[in-house]
Tab-separated table of C-alpha atoms in Angstrom:
chain	number	residue	atom	x	y	z
A	1	UNK	CA	130.691	141.475	59.066
A	2	UNK	CA	127.179	142.663	58.264
A	3	UNK	CA	125.648	139.983	56.051
A	4	UNK	CA	122.678	142.189	55.234
A	5	UNK	CA	124.984	143.880	52.713
A	6	UNK	CA	124.266	140.966	50.382
A	7	UNK	CA	120.734	142.312	50.053
A	8	UNK	CA	122.222	145.232	48.108
A	9	UNK	CA	123.213	142.707	45.416
A	10	UNK	CA	119.782	141.450	44.255
A	11	UNK	CA	120.808	140.712	40.665
A	12	UNK	CA	123.829	138.647	41.725
A	13	UNK	CA	121.864	136.779	44.411
A	14	UNK	CA	119.097	135.970	41.953
A	15	UNK	CA	121.566	134.712	39.344
A	16	UNK	CA	123.384	132.665	41.984
A	17	UNK	CA	120.053	131.087	42.960
A	18	UNK	CA	119.485	130.198	39.293
A	19	UNK	CA	122.949	128.611	39.150
A	20	UNK	CA	122.309	126.500	42.273
A	21	UNK	CA	118.892	125.341	41.047
A	22	UNK	CA	120.258	124.415	37.612
A	23	UNK	CA	123.169	122.560	39.225
A	24	UNK	CA	120.927	120.524	41.545
A	25	UNK	CA	118.460	119.810	38.730
A	26	UNK	CA	121.276	118.593	36.526
A	27	UNK	CA	122.417	116.190	39.255
A	28	UNK	CA	118.932	114.823	39.868
A	29	UNK	CA	117.796	114.640	36.247
A	30	UNK	CA	121.003	113.559	34.562
A	31	UNK	CA	120.736	110.362	32.476
A	32	UNK	CA	121.864	107.078	33.988
A	33	UNK	CA	124.774	105.055	32.710
A	34	UNK	CA	124.254	102.370	30.097
A	35	UNK	CA	124.338	99.551	32.607
A	36	UNK	CA	121.771	101.011	34.962
A	37	UNK	CA	118.233	99.870	35.026
A	38	UNK	CA	116.713	103.113	34.052
A	39	UNK	CA	113.721	104.688	35.109
A	40	UNK	CA	115.672	107.916	34.504
A	41	UNK	CA	115.791	107.462	30.741
A	42	UNK	CA	112.406	109.138	30.491
A	43	UNK	CA	112.555	111.775	27.745
A	44	UNK	CA	110.522	114.172	29.909
A	45	UNK	CA	113.457	114.479	32.295
A	46	UNK	CA	115.823	115.357	29.472
A	47	UNK	CA	113.434	118.013	28.203
A	48	UNK	CA	113.082	119.421	31.721
A	49	UNK	CA	116.865	119.722	32.020
A	50	UNK	CA	116.908	121.759	28.827
A	51	UNK	CA	113.861	123.911	29.578
A	52	UNK	CA	114.508	124.720	33.249
A	53	UNK	CA	117.587	126.981	32.769
A	54	UNK	CA	115.796	128.955	30.048
A	55	UNK	CA	112.664	129.441	32.158
A	56	UNK	CA	114.675	130.503	35.199
A	57	UNK	CA	116.755	132.968	33.170
A	58	UNK	CA	113.624	134.440	31.576
A	59	UNK	CA	112.119	134.952	35.044
A	60	UNK	CA	115.384	136.446	36.317
A	61	UNK	CA	115.640	138.880	33.380
A	62	UNK	CA	111.987	139.927	33.464
A	63	UNK	CA	112.170	140.611	37.203
A	64	UNK	CA	115.251	142.757	36.636
A	65	UNK	CA	113.442	144.828	34.011
A	66	UNK	CA	110.161	145.291	35.897
A	67	UNK	CA	110.221	148.578	37.863
A	68	UNK	CA	108.450	147.292	40.994
A	69	UNK	CA	110.036	143.854	41.348
A	70	UNK	CA	112.400	142.769	44.161
A	71	UNK	CA	115.273	142.760	41.634
A	72	UNK	CA	114.715	146.280	40.327
A	73	UNK	CA	117.227	149.030	41.060
A	74	UNK	CA	115.778	152.540	41.154
A	75	UNK	CA	118.589	154.104	43.182
A	76	UNK	CA	122.265	153.446	43.771
A	77	UNK	CA	123.493	150.844	46.270
A	78	UNK	CA	126.837	149.867	47.780
A	79	UNK	CA	128.197	146.871	49.631
A	80	UNK	CA	131.444	145.819	51.321
A	81	UNK	CA	132.772	149.321	51.848
A	82	UNK	CA	132.247	150.412	48.258
A	83	UNK	CA	133.877	147.385	46.596
A	84	UNK	CA	130.470	146.637	45.075
A	85	UNK	CA	128.542	149.524	43.525
A	86	UNK	CA	125.219	149.391	41.717
A	87	UNK	CA	123.514	152.144	39.719
A	88	UNK	CA	120.385	152.026	37.535
A	89	UNK	CA	122.557	152.080	34.388
A	90	UNK	CA	124.659	149.159	35.611
A	91	UNK	CA	121.463	147.308	36.475
A	92	UNK	CA	120.103	147.911	32.969
A	93	UNK	CA	123.284	146.600	31.331
A	94	UNK	CA	123.075	143.443	33.484
A	95	UNK	CA	119.467	142.939	32.383
A	96	UNK	CA	120.450	143.318	28.716
A	97	UNK	CA	123.218	140.736	29.128
A	98	UNK	CA	120.712	138.402	30.807
A	99	UNK	CA	118.380	138.772	27.822
A	100	UNK	CA	121.280	137.914	25.527
A	101	UNK	CA	121.998	134.765	27.553
A	102	UNK	CA	118.347	133.711	27.168
A	103	UNK	CA	118.677	133.996	23.377
A	104	UNK	CA	121.942	132.007	23.410
A	105	UNK	CA	120.296	129.251	25.456
A	106	UNK	CA	117.361	129.104	23.041
A	107	UNK	CA	119.533	128.925	19.927
A	108	UNK	CA	121.697	126.178	21.465
A	109	UNK	CA	118.800	124.030	22.763
A	110	UNK	CA	118.582	121.717	19.748
A	111	UNK	CA	122.361	121.367	19.528
A	112	UNK	CA	122.555	120.415	23.219
A	113	UNK	CA	119.853	117.750	22.776
A	114	UNK	CA	121.969	115.810	20.268
A	115	UNK	CA	123.337	112.479	21.594
A	116	UNK	CA	126.969	113.620	21.827
A	117	UNK	CA	125.987	116.683	23.881
A	118	UNK	CA	122.966	115.461	25.852
A	119	UNK	CA	125.037	114.448	28.869
A	120	UNK	CA	126.879	117.786	28.870
A	121	UNK	CA	123.930	120.169	28.570
A	122	UNK	CA	123.983	120.973	32.286
A	123	UNK	CA	127.683	121.812	32.117
A	124	UNK	CA	127.042	124.180	29.215
A	125	UNK	CA	124.317	126.061	31.106
A	126	UNK	CA	126.378	126.237	34.280
A	127	UNK	CA	129.418	127.609	32.466
A	128	UNK	CA	127.339	130.233	30.661
A	129	UNK	CA	125.709	131.340	33.917
A	130	UNK	CA	129.029	131.534	35.759
A	131	UNK	CA	130.514	133.730	33.028
A	132	UNK	CA	127.444	135.963	33.319
A	133	UNK	CA	127.916	136.167	37.101
A	134	UNK	CA	131.519	137.248	36.549
A	135	UNK	CA	130.331	139.971	34.181
A	136	UNK	CA	127.857	141.159	36.824
A	137	UNK	CA	130.718	141.519	39.316
A	138	UNK	CA	132.830	143.368	36.741
A	139	UNK	CA	130.044	145.814	35.934
A	140	UNK	CA	129.322	146.603	39.598
A	141	UNK	CA	132.923	146.765	40.744
A	142	UNK	CA	134.069	149.852	42.616
A	143	UNK	CA	137.382	148.279	43.541
A	144	UNK	CA	140.057	146.698	41.352
A	145	UNK	CA	140.010	143.471	43.388
A	146	UNK	CA	136.289	143.000	42.686
A	147	UNK	CA	136.924	143.936	39.053
A	148	UNK	CA	139.668	141.322	38.643
A	149	UNK	CA	137.678	138.584	40.393
A	150	UNK	CA	134.758	139.240	38.061
A	151	UNK	CA	137.055	139.311	35.036
A	152	UNK	CA	138.560	135.918	35.827
A	153	UNK	CA	135.185	134.412	36.739
A	154	UNK	CA	133.972	135.477	33.299
A	155	UNK	CA	137.112	134.407	31.388
A	156	UNK	CA	137.972	130.963	32.770
A	157	UNK	CA	134.555	129.296	32.201
A	158	UNK	CA	134.541	130.900	28.755
A	159	UNK	CA	137.620	128.855	27.904
A	160	UNK	CA	135.741	125.663	28.742
A	161	UNK	CA	132.872	126.813	26.518
A	162	UNK	CA	135.225	127.491	23.603
A	163	UNK	CA	136.729	123.988	23.986
A	164	UNK	CA	133.300	122.423	24.615
A	165	UNK	CA	133.583	120.048	21.624
A	166	UNK	CA	136.778	118.623	23.065
A	167	UNK	CA	136.948	115.768	20.535
A	168	UNK	CA	137.153	118.242	17.646
A	169	UNK	CA	140.686	119.395	16.919
A	170	UNK	CA	139.521	122.896	15.977
A	171	UNK	CA	137.637	123.363	19.241
A	172	UNK	CA	140.573	122.193	21.370
A	173	UNK	CA	142.932	124.470	19.429
A	174	UNK	CA	140.565	127.412	19.874
A	175	UNK	CA	140.387	126.768	23.618
A	176	UNK	CA	144.180	126.624	23.893
A	177	UNK	CA	144.647	129.897	22.016
A	178	UNK	CA	141.914	131.588	23.992
A	179	UNK	CA	143.251	130.617	27.423
A	180	UNK	CA	146.837	131.537	26.573
A	181	UNK	CA	145.924	134.987	25.307
A	182	UNK	CA	143.389	135.465	28.126
A	183	UNK	CA	146.173	134.760	30.626
A	184	UNK	CA	148.474	137.181	28.822
A	185	UNK	CA	145.864	139.954	28.820
A	186	UNK	CA	145.046	139.285	32.489
A	187	UNK	CA	148.746	139.576	33.313
A	188	UNK	CA	148.905	142.955	31.572
A	189	UNK	CA	145.844	144.132	33.477
A	190	UNK	CA	147.190	142.875	36.786
A	191	UNK	CA	150.519	144.588	36.192
A	192	UNK	CA	148.681	147.822	35.405
A	193	UNK	CA	146.585	147.483	38.563
A	194	UNK	CA	149.747	146.917	40.633
A	195	UNK	CA	151.209	150.138	39.217
A	196	UNK	CA	148.022	151.988	40.157
A	197	UNK	CA	148.291	150.621	43.687
A	198	UNK	CA	151.920	151.635	43.839
A	199	UNK	CA	151.067	155.164	42.728
A	200	UNK	CA	148.023	155.700	44.979
A	201	UNK	CA	148.114	153.137	47.798
A	202	UNK	CA	144.480	152.246	47.094
A	203	UNK	CA	142.466	150.007	44.781
A	204	UNK	CA	139.155	151.869	45.079
A	205	UNK	CA	138.185	153.515	41.795
A	206	UNK	CA	137.158	156.821	43.375
A	207	UNK	CA	140.291	157.119	45.526
A	208	UNK	CA	142.570	156.203	42.608
A	209	UNK	CA	140.919	158.909	40.526
A	210	UNK	CA	141.716	161.479	43.236
A	211	UNK	CA	145.357	160.528	43.739
A	212	UNK	CA	146.585	159.587	40.261
A	213	UNK	CA	148.646	162.270	38.563
A	214	UNK	CA	150.251	162.533	35.152
A	215	UNK	CA	153.444	160.723	36.171
A	216	UNK	CA	155.149	158.132	33.979
A	217	UNK	CA	154.055	155.343	36.369
A	218	UNK	CA	150.391	156.349	36.092
A	219	UNK	CA	150.597	156.695	32.311
A	220	UNK	CA	152.127	153.231	32.003
A	221	UNK	CA	149.291	151.850	34.156
A	222	UNK	CA	146.764	153.448	31.778
A	223	UNK	CA	148.500	151.936	28.737
A	224	UNK	CA	148.542	148.464	30.294
A	225	UNK	CA	144.870	148.740	31.258
A	226	UNK	CA	143.844	149.706	27.713
A	227	UNK	CA	145.977	146.890	26.272
A	228	UNK	CA	144.511	144.297	28.625
A	229	UNK	CA	140.931	145.348	27.917
A	230	UNK	CA	141.752	145.500	24.205
A	231	UNK	CA	142.311	141.738	24.276
A	232	UNK	CA	138.923	141.195	25.916
A	233	UNK	CA	137.080	143.383	23.398
A	234	UNK	CA	139.092	142.141	20.349
A	235	UNK	CA	140.453	145.520	19.350
A	236	UNK	CA	143.337	145.807	16.874
A	237	UNK	CA	146.245	145.130	17.488
A	238	UNK	CA	145.060	142.794	20.282
A	239	UNK	CA	142.692	140.823	18.017
A	240	UNK	CA	144.868	138.034	16.631
A	241	UNK	CA	143.111	135.289	18.623
A	242	UNK	CA	139.637	136.207	17.443
A	243	UNK	CA	139.254	134.550	14.025
A	244	UNK	CA	140.753	131.180	15.026
A	245	UNK	CA	138.813	131.072	18.293
A	246	UNK	CA	135.514	131.997	16.644
A	247	UNK	CA	136.025	129.389	13.913
A	248	UNK	CA	136.925	126.566	16.307
A	249	UNK	CA	134.344	127.191	19.028
A	250	UNK	CA	130.793	125.820	18.726
A	251	UNK	CA	128.653	128.292	16.798
A	252	UNK	CA	126.382	129.099	19.758
A	253	UNK	CA	129.456	129.817	21.903
A	254	UNK	CA	130.876	132.016	19.137
A	255	UNK	CA	127.683	134.081	19.190
A	256	UNK	CA	127.896	134.394	22.978
A	257	UNK	CA	131.555	135.375	22.838
A	258	UNK	CA	131.021	137.960	20.111
A	259	UNK	CA	128.314	139.930	21.919
A	260	UNK	CA	127.852	139.301	25.639
A	261	UNK	CA	131.457	139.307	26.853
A	262	UNK	CA	132.433	142.088	24.435
A	263	UNK	CA	129.585	144.355	25.567
A	264	UNK	CA	130.271	143.908	29.264
A	265	UNK	CA	134.004	144.566	28.814
A	266	UNK	CA	133.346	147.756	26.815
A	267	UNK	CA	130.989	149.120	29.475
A	268	UNK	CA	133.455	148.324	32.272
A	269	UNK	CA	136.265	149.935	30.299
A	270	UNK	CA	134.209	153.124	30.025
A	271	UNK	CA	133.463	153.060	33.765
A	272	UNK	CA	137.116	152.635	34.783
A	273	UNK	CA	138.367	155.276	32.354
A	274	UNK	CA	135.852	157.775	33.726
A	275	UNK	CA	136.350	157.021	37.424
A	276	UNK	CA	140.064	156.209	37.615
A	277	UNK	CA	141.585	158.030	34.643
A	278	UNK	CA	139.136	160.923	34.461
A	279	UNK	CA	141.673	163.654	35.221
A	280	UNK	CA	142.325	166.028	32.338
A	281	UNK	CA	145.939	164.905	31.853
A	282	UNK	CA	144.762	161.310	31.320
A	283	UNK	CA	141.706	162.061	29.165
A	284	UNK	CA	143.904	163.417	26.373
A	285	UNK	CA	146.114	160.319	26.513
A	286	UNK	CA	143.370	157.718	26.362
A	287	UNK	CA	141.438	159.676	23.758
A	288	UNK	CA	144.506	159.674	21.489
A	289	UNK	CA	145.040	155.963	22.110
A	290	UNK	CA	141.397	155.150	21.380
A	291	UNK	CA	141.542	157.312	18.241
A	292	UNK	CA	144.153	155.077	16.604
A	293	UNK	CA	142.819	151.818	18.039
A	294	UNK	CA	139.339	152.531	16.637
A	295	UNK	CA	140.678	153.462	13.195
A	296	UNK	CA	142.821	150.311	13.011
A	297	UNK	CA	140.044	148.059	14.331
A	298	UNK	CA	137.383	149.259	11.908
A	299	UNK	CA	139.615	149.558	8.833
A	300	UNK	CA	141.666	146.362	9.102
A	301	UNK	CA	138.667	144.256	10.153
A	302	UNK	CA	136.664	145.491	7.159
A	303	UNK	CA	139.508	144.730	4.751
A	304	UNK	CA	140.054	141.237	6.149
A	305	UNK	CA	136.319	140.477	6.258
A	306	UNK	CA	136.117	140.940	2.467
A	307	UNK	CA	138.640	138.119	1.992
A	308	UNK	CA	136.840	135.514	4.125
A	309	UNK	CA	135.054	132.436	2.769
A	310	UNK	CA	134.155	130.816	6.094
A	311	UNK	CA	131.141	132.521	7.675
A	312	UNK	CA	132.386	132.137	11.245
A	313	UNK	CA	135.698	133.799	10.376
A	314	UNK	CA	133.715	136.412	8.477
A	315	UNK	CA	131.623	137.124	11.585
A	316	UNK	CA	134.836	137.263	13.643
A	317	UNK	CA	136.199	140.159	11.592
A	318	UNK	CA	132.746	141.721	11.568
A	319	UNK	CA	132.804	141.533	15.387
A	320	UNK	CA	136.210	143.260	15.482
A	321	UNK	CA	134.844	146.051	13.307
A	322	UNK	CA	131.698	146.339	15.436
A	323	UNK	CA	133.894	146.501	18.549
A	324	UNK	CA	135.571	149.539	17.042
A	325	UNK	CA	132.202	151.244	16.606
A	326	UNK	CA	131.210	150.212	20.136
A	327	UNK	CA	134.349	151.721	21.676
A	328	UNK	CA	133.679	154.911	19.711
A	329	UNK	CA	131.195	155.726	22.489
A	330	UNK	CA	134.084	155.895	24.971
A	331	UNK	CA	135.701	158.884	23.268
A	332	UNK	CA	135.426	161.933	25.485
A	333	UNK	CA	133.801	160.027	28.346
A	334	UNK	CA	130.495	161.897	27.937
A	335	UNK	CA	127.045	160.919	29.167
A	336	UNK	CA	125.842	160.934	25.577
A	337	UNK	CA	128.631	158.505	24.717
A	338	UNK	CA	127.506	156.147	27.485
A	339	UNK	CA	123.926	156.270	26.196
A	340	UNK	CA	125.074	155.587	22.642
A	341	UNK	CA	127.300	152.706	23.795
A	342	UNK	CA	124.524	150.935	25.727
A	343	UNK	CA	122.000	151.460	22.910
A	344	UNK	CA	124.564	150.179	20.387
A	345	UNK	CA	125.137	147.130	22.586
A	346	UNK	CA	121.386	146.408	22.663
A	347	UNK	CA	120.991	146.680	18.883
A	348	UNK	CA	124.209	144.798	18.135
A	349	UNK	CA	123.163	142.007	20.472
A	350	UNK	CA	119.815	141.553	18.678
A	351	UNK	CA	121.294	141.669	15.161
A	352	UNK	CA	124.416	139.592	15.776
A	353	UNK	CA	122.698	136.871	17.808
A	354	UNK	CA	120.000	136.699	15.131
A	355	UNK	CA	122.653	136.114	12.464
A	356	UNK	CA	124.344	133.465	14.611
A	357	UNK	CA	120.998	131.745	15.241
A	358	UNK	CA	120.643	131.334	11.463
A	359	UNK	CA	124.231	130.054	11.228
A	360	UNK	CA	123.518	127.548	14.020
A	361	UNK	CA	120.386	126.085	12.488
A	362	UNK	CA	121.843	125.909	8.958
A	363	UNK	CA	125.054	124.280	10.201
A	364	UNK	CA	123.094	121.760	12.264
A	365	UNK	CA	120.897	120.664	9.346
A	366	UNK	CA	123.453	120.800	6.540
A	367	UNK	CA	126.907	120.941	8.099
A	368	UNK	CA	127.723	123.896	5.830
A	369	UNK	CA	129.378	127.075	7.068
A	370	UNK	CA	130.905	128.661	3.949
A	371	UNK	CA	129.567	131.803	2.299
A	372	UNK	CA	129.236	129.989	-1.038
A	373	UNK	CA	127.140	127.320	0.705
A	374	UNK	CA	124.419	129.957	1.131
A	375	UNK	CA	123.988	130.323	-2.630
A	376	UNK	CA	120.295	130.042	-3.430
A	377	UNK	CA	119.202	129.853	0.215
A	378	UNK	CA	116.195	132.076	-0.496
A	379	UNK	CA	114.820	129.520	-2.971
A	380	UNK	CA	114.874	126.677	-0.436
A	381	UNK	CA	114.522	128.449	2.942
A	382	UNK	CA	113.057	131.911	2.262
A	383	UNK	CA	112.186	132.753	5.872
A	384	UNK	CA	115.693	132.094	7.168
A	385	UNK	CA	117.172	134.057	4.275
A	386	UNK	CA	114.848	136.986	5.022
A	387	UNK	CA	115.697	137.016	8.735
A	388	UNK	CA	119.409	136.772	7.955
A	389	UNK	CA	119.020	139.740	5.615
A	390	UNK	CA	117.332	141.818	8.330
A	391	UNK	CA	120.176	141.115	10.748
A	392	UNK	CA	122.887	141.833	8.165
A	393	UNK	CA	121.206	145.090	7.123
A	394	UNK	CA	121.099	146.142	10.775
A	395	UNK	CA	124.779	145.261	11.267
A	396	UNK	CA	125.607	147.259	8.154
A	397	UNK	CA	123.634	150.273	9.389
A	398	UNK	CA	121.053	150.415	6.614
A	399	UNK	CA	117.895	152.437	7.460
A	400	UNK	CA	115.236	151.978	8.733
A	401	UNK	CA	116.656	149.134	10.829
A	402	UNK	CA	117.931	149.680	14.348
A	403	UNK	CA	121.588	149.397	13.319
A	404	UNK	CA	121.308	152.654	11.404
A	405	UNK	CA	120.141	154.541	14.492
A	406	UNK	CA	122.717	152.914	16.779
A	407	UNK	CA	125.523	154.012	14.426
A	408	UNK	CA	123.964	157.465	14.075
A	409	UNK	CA	123.866	157.973	17.849
A	410	UNK	CA	127.408	156.674	18.358
A	411	UNK	CA	128.681	158.974	15.586
A	412	UNK	CA	126.760	161.919	17.021
A	413	UNK	CA	128.239	161.367	20.490
A	414	UNK	CA	131.792	161.183	19.123
A	415	UNK	CA	131.233	164.213	16.870
A	416	UNK	CA	129.957	166.323	19.754
A	417	UNK	CA	132.991	165.254	21.788
A	418	UNK	CA	135.190	166.799	19.071
A	419	UNK	CA	136.310	163.697	17.140
A	420	UNK	CA	135.307	164.940	13.696
A	421	UNK	CA	138.030	163.185	11.682
A	422	UNK	CA	137.427	159.911	13.512
A	423	UNK	CA	133.711	160.047	12.721
A	424	UNK	CA	134.479	160.723	9.035
A	425	UNK	CA	136.812	157.710	8.838
A	426	UNK	CA	134.204	155.540	10.581
A	427	UNK	CA	131.570	156.699	8.063
A	428	UNK	CA	133.837	155.737	5.144
A	429	UNK	CA	134.379	152.309	6.709
A	430	UNK	CA	130.628	151.899	7.111
A	431	UNK	CA	130.336	152.149	3.324
A	432	UNK	CA	133.044	149.483	2.976
A	433	UNK	CA	131.167	147.211	5.388
A	434	UNK	CA	128.047	147.497	3.212
A	435	UNK	CA	129.948	145.686	0.470
A	436	UNK	CA	130.890	142.580	2.418
A	437	UNK	CA	127.548	142.277	4.215
A	438	UNK	CA	125.797	142.492	0.852
A	439	UNK	CA	127.998	139.664	-0.436
A	440	UNK	CA	126.038	137.274	1.788
A	441	UNK	CA	122.722	138.787	0.713
A	442	UNK	CA	123.798	138.385	-2.912
A	443	UNK	CA	124.666	134.737	-2.273
A	444	UNK	CA	121.257	134.013	-0.746
A	445	UNK	CA	119.119	135.849	-3.306
A	446	UNK	CA	121.050	136.071	-6.596
A	447	UNK	CA	123.711	133.378	-6.823
A	448	UNK	CA	122.644	130.014	-8.219
A	449	UNK	CA	123.742	126.673	-6.816
A	450	UNK	CA	123.625	123.156	-8.201
A	451	UNK	CA	123.366	121.746	-4.665
A	452	UNK	CA	121.628	124.338	-2.486
A	453	UNK	CA	120.879	123.766	1.187
A	454	UNK	CA	117.839	121.513	1.304
A	455	UNK	CA	114.564	122.855	2.767
A	456	UNK	CA	114.158	122.149	6.490
A	457	UNK	CA	112.092	123.298	9.442
A	458	UNK	CA	113.949	124.799	12.372
A	459	UNK	CA	113.171	123.762	15.940
A	460	UNK	CA	110.845	125.727	18.220
A	461	UNK	CA	113.509	127.253	20.556
A	462	UNK	CA	115.480	128.556	17.569
A	463	UNK	CA	112.331	130.086	16.081
A	464	UNK	CA	111.672	131.854	19.398
A	465	UNK	CA	115.270	133.146	19.475
A	466	UNK	CA	114.946	134.408	15.897
A	467	UNK	CA	111.624	136.080	16.710
A	468	UNK	CA	113.141	137.866	19.724
A	469	UNK	CA	116.130	139.064	17.689
A	470	UNK	CA	113.881	140.268	14.857
A	471	UNK	CA	111.708	142.173	17.316
A	472	UNK	CA	114.810	143.777	18.765
A	473	UNK	CA	116.101	144.827	15.335
A	474	UNK	CA	112.739	146.313	14.322
A	475	UNK	CA	111.483	147.832	17.584
A	476	UNK	CA	114.772	149.504	18.560
A	477	UNK	CA	114.600	151.304	15.233
A	478	UNK	CA	110.968	152.364	15.634
A	479	UNK	CA	110.617	153.164	19.336
A	480	UNK	CA	112.581	156.248	20.313
A	481	UNK	CA	111.516	155.787	23.934
A	482	UNK	CA	114.139	153.025	24.308
A	483	UNK	CA	117.002	155.413	23.599
A	484	UNK	CA	115.389	158.130	25.707
A	485	UNK	CA	115.067	155.773	28.686
A	486	UNK	CA	118.723	154.773	28.455
A	487	UNK	CA	119.664	158.448	28.229
A	488	UNK	CA	117.948	159.200	31.562
A	489	UNK	CA	120.326	156.762	33.299
A	490	UNK	CA	123.600	157.928	31.761
A	491	UNK	CA	126.457	159.772	33.379
A	492	UNK	CA	129.837	161.004	32.211
A	493	UNK	CA	132.902	162.978	33.213
């Protein structure tokens, strides 16, 4: 075996190096037991354990984005006979996911420093980084074996993150539901992959695309693949785990689950549909399936979001609706759709993580998570209320924020692909979503409360995370060069 092939995987090698360094640092800097005579109880060591993963991930992400760095990818690369494939667009999506992980680490820093979590901070960072490594493998897979390994590497540590607060009943219940449904969706995917192998005799994406025909076996494989990925992206009718899991998981983990894993799964779904099921007889089938899945996801999620009183359940149904808009970029399998999907992922990541950063800091200081608890927030914490409003306006698609342009581009791509009725229904649902997003804005600015959330000052890492998310929401709406750059990397059927 030629081990120099690993050099064609710079992003994965760099992330693996970060994982090893964080693991060793956690072993060396972990606090001693209560009975030990402790020179290791120095607070500087605890701070270093919290800061080191963030610094390493920032360096990793910046090096991926710089054009002349060792981690940059200007041309395509392959390894292991085509099982691993890297293109500039795949590299960009990995960098965006890395930036999202940095924000999640920043918004969870204060929570991890609390006494009940201080000894588990290293485990949290390791699990997050391993899920990210699995997503990297998924994105660069050119073979169903590599795809499935990446999928499981991303899913299994995610279960541990969901059940991170193992002494809380809600967190343990959320972890149990998540792992059971993750296993079920993985079984559907694996069964679909086995049917593809039976029909073609190969697991390589390109070879499967050449040999698959419109037979019943191939069509069933396509249906099982869409169903399995529907669980990962939380699309209706495969969404039933989402609200309970989001409510029970720690808030920082909920933010990570709602954006990072969803975005990677949607991009991989687009890649597989184009490469494996790109023949004309399949395109009509998966376009019809996506048509109804998108309508159900957006409509039902909007209707259920209106009824929610818990903000985490509210954001769960918002995430289901946003997943419907995200998958709208898959319709037709066009290059413009890929551009719109990646740009939507970037904007959605900034807005949604910003909203979850506010939820995290408010929950940590007040223990409140209900929508009515935010009554009068502007009077006591005006900056947090303002930043929350920016993020909600972007999620709702109100101009001039970036969410408006991301929805416009995703609608334009679907319209040009011929899905006129679908775009109209999505536009109507966008108006419905304005209502329930504005309910939170109304609570913060108009509603009065006898016991509002007391004024407090958020910690420095959370302020940095909020600043990064705000910059993303504003700059993606002002700088057209971002969309244009993504468009230069896109490809389609």
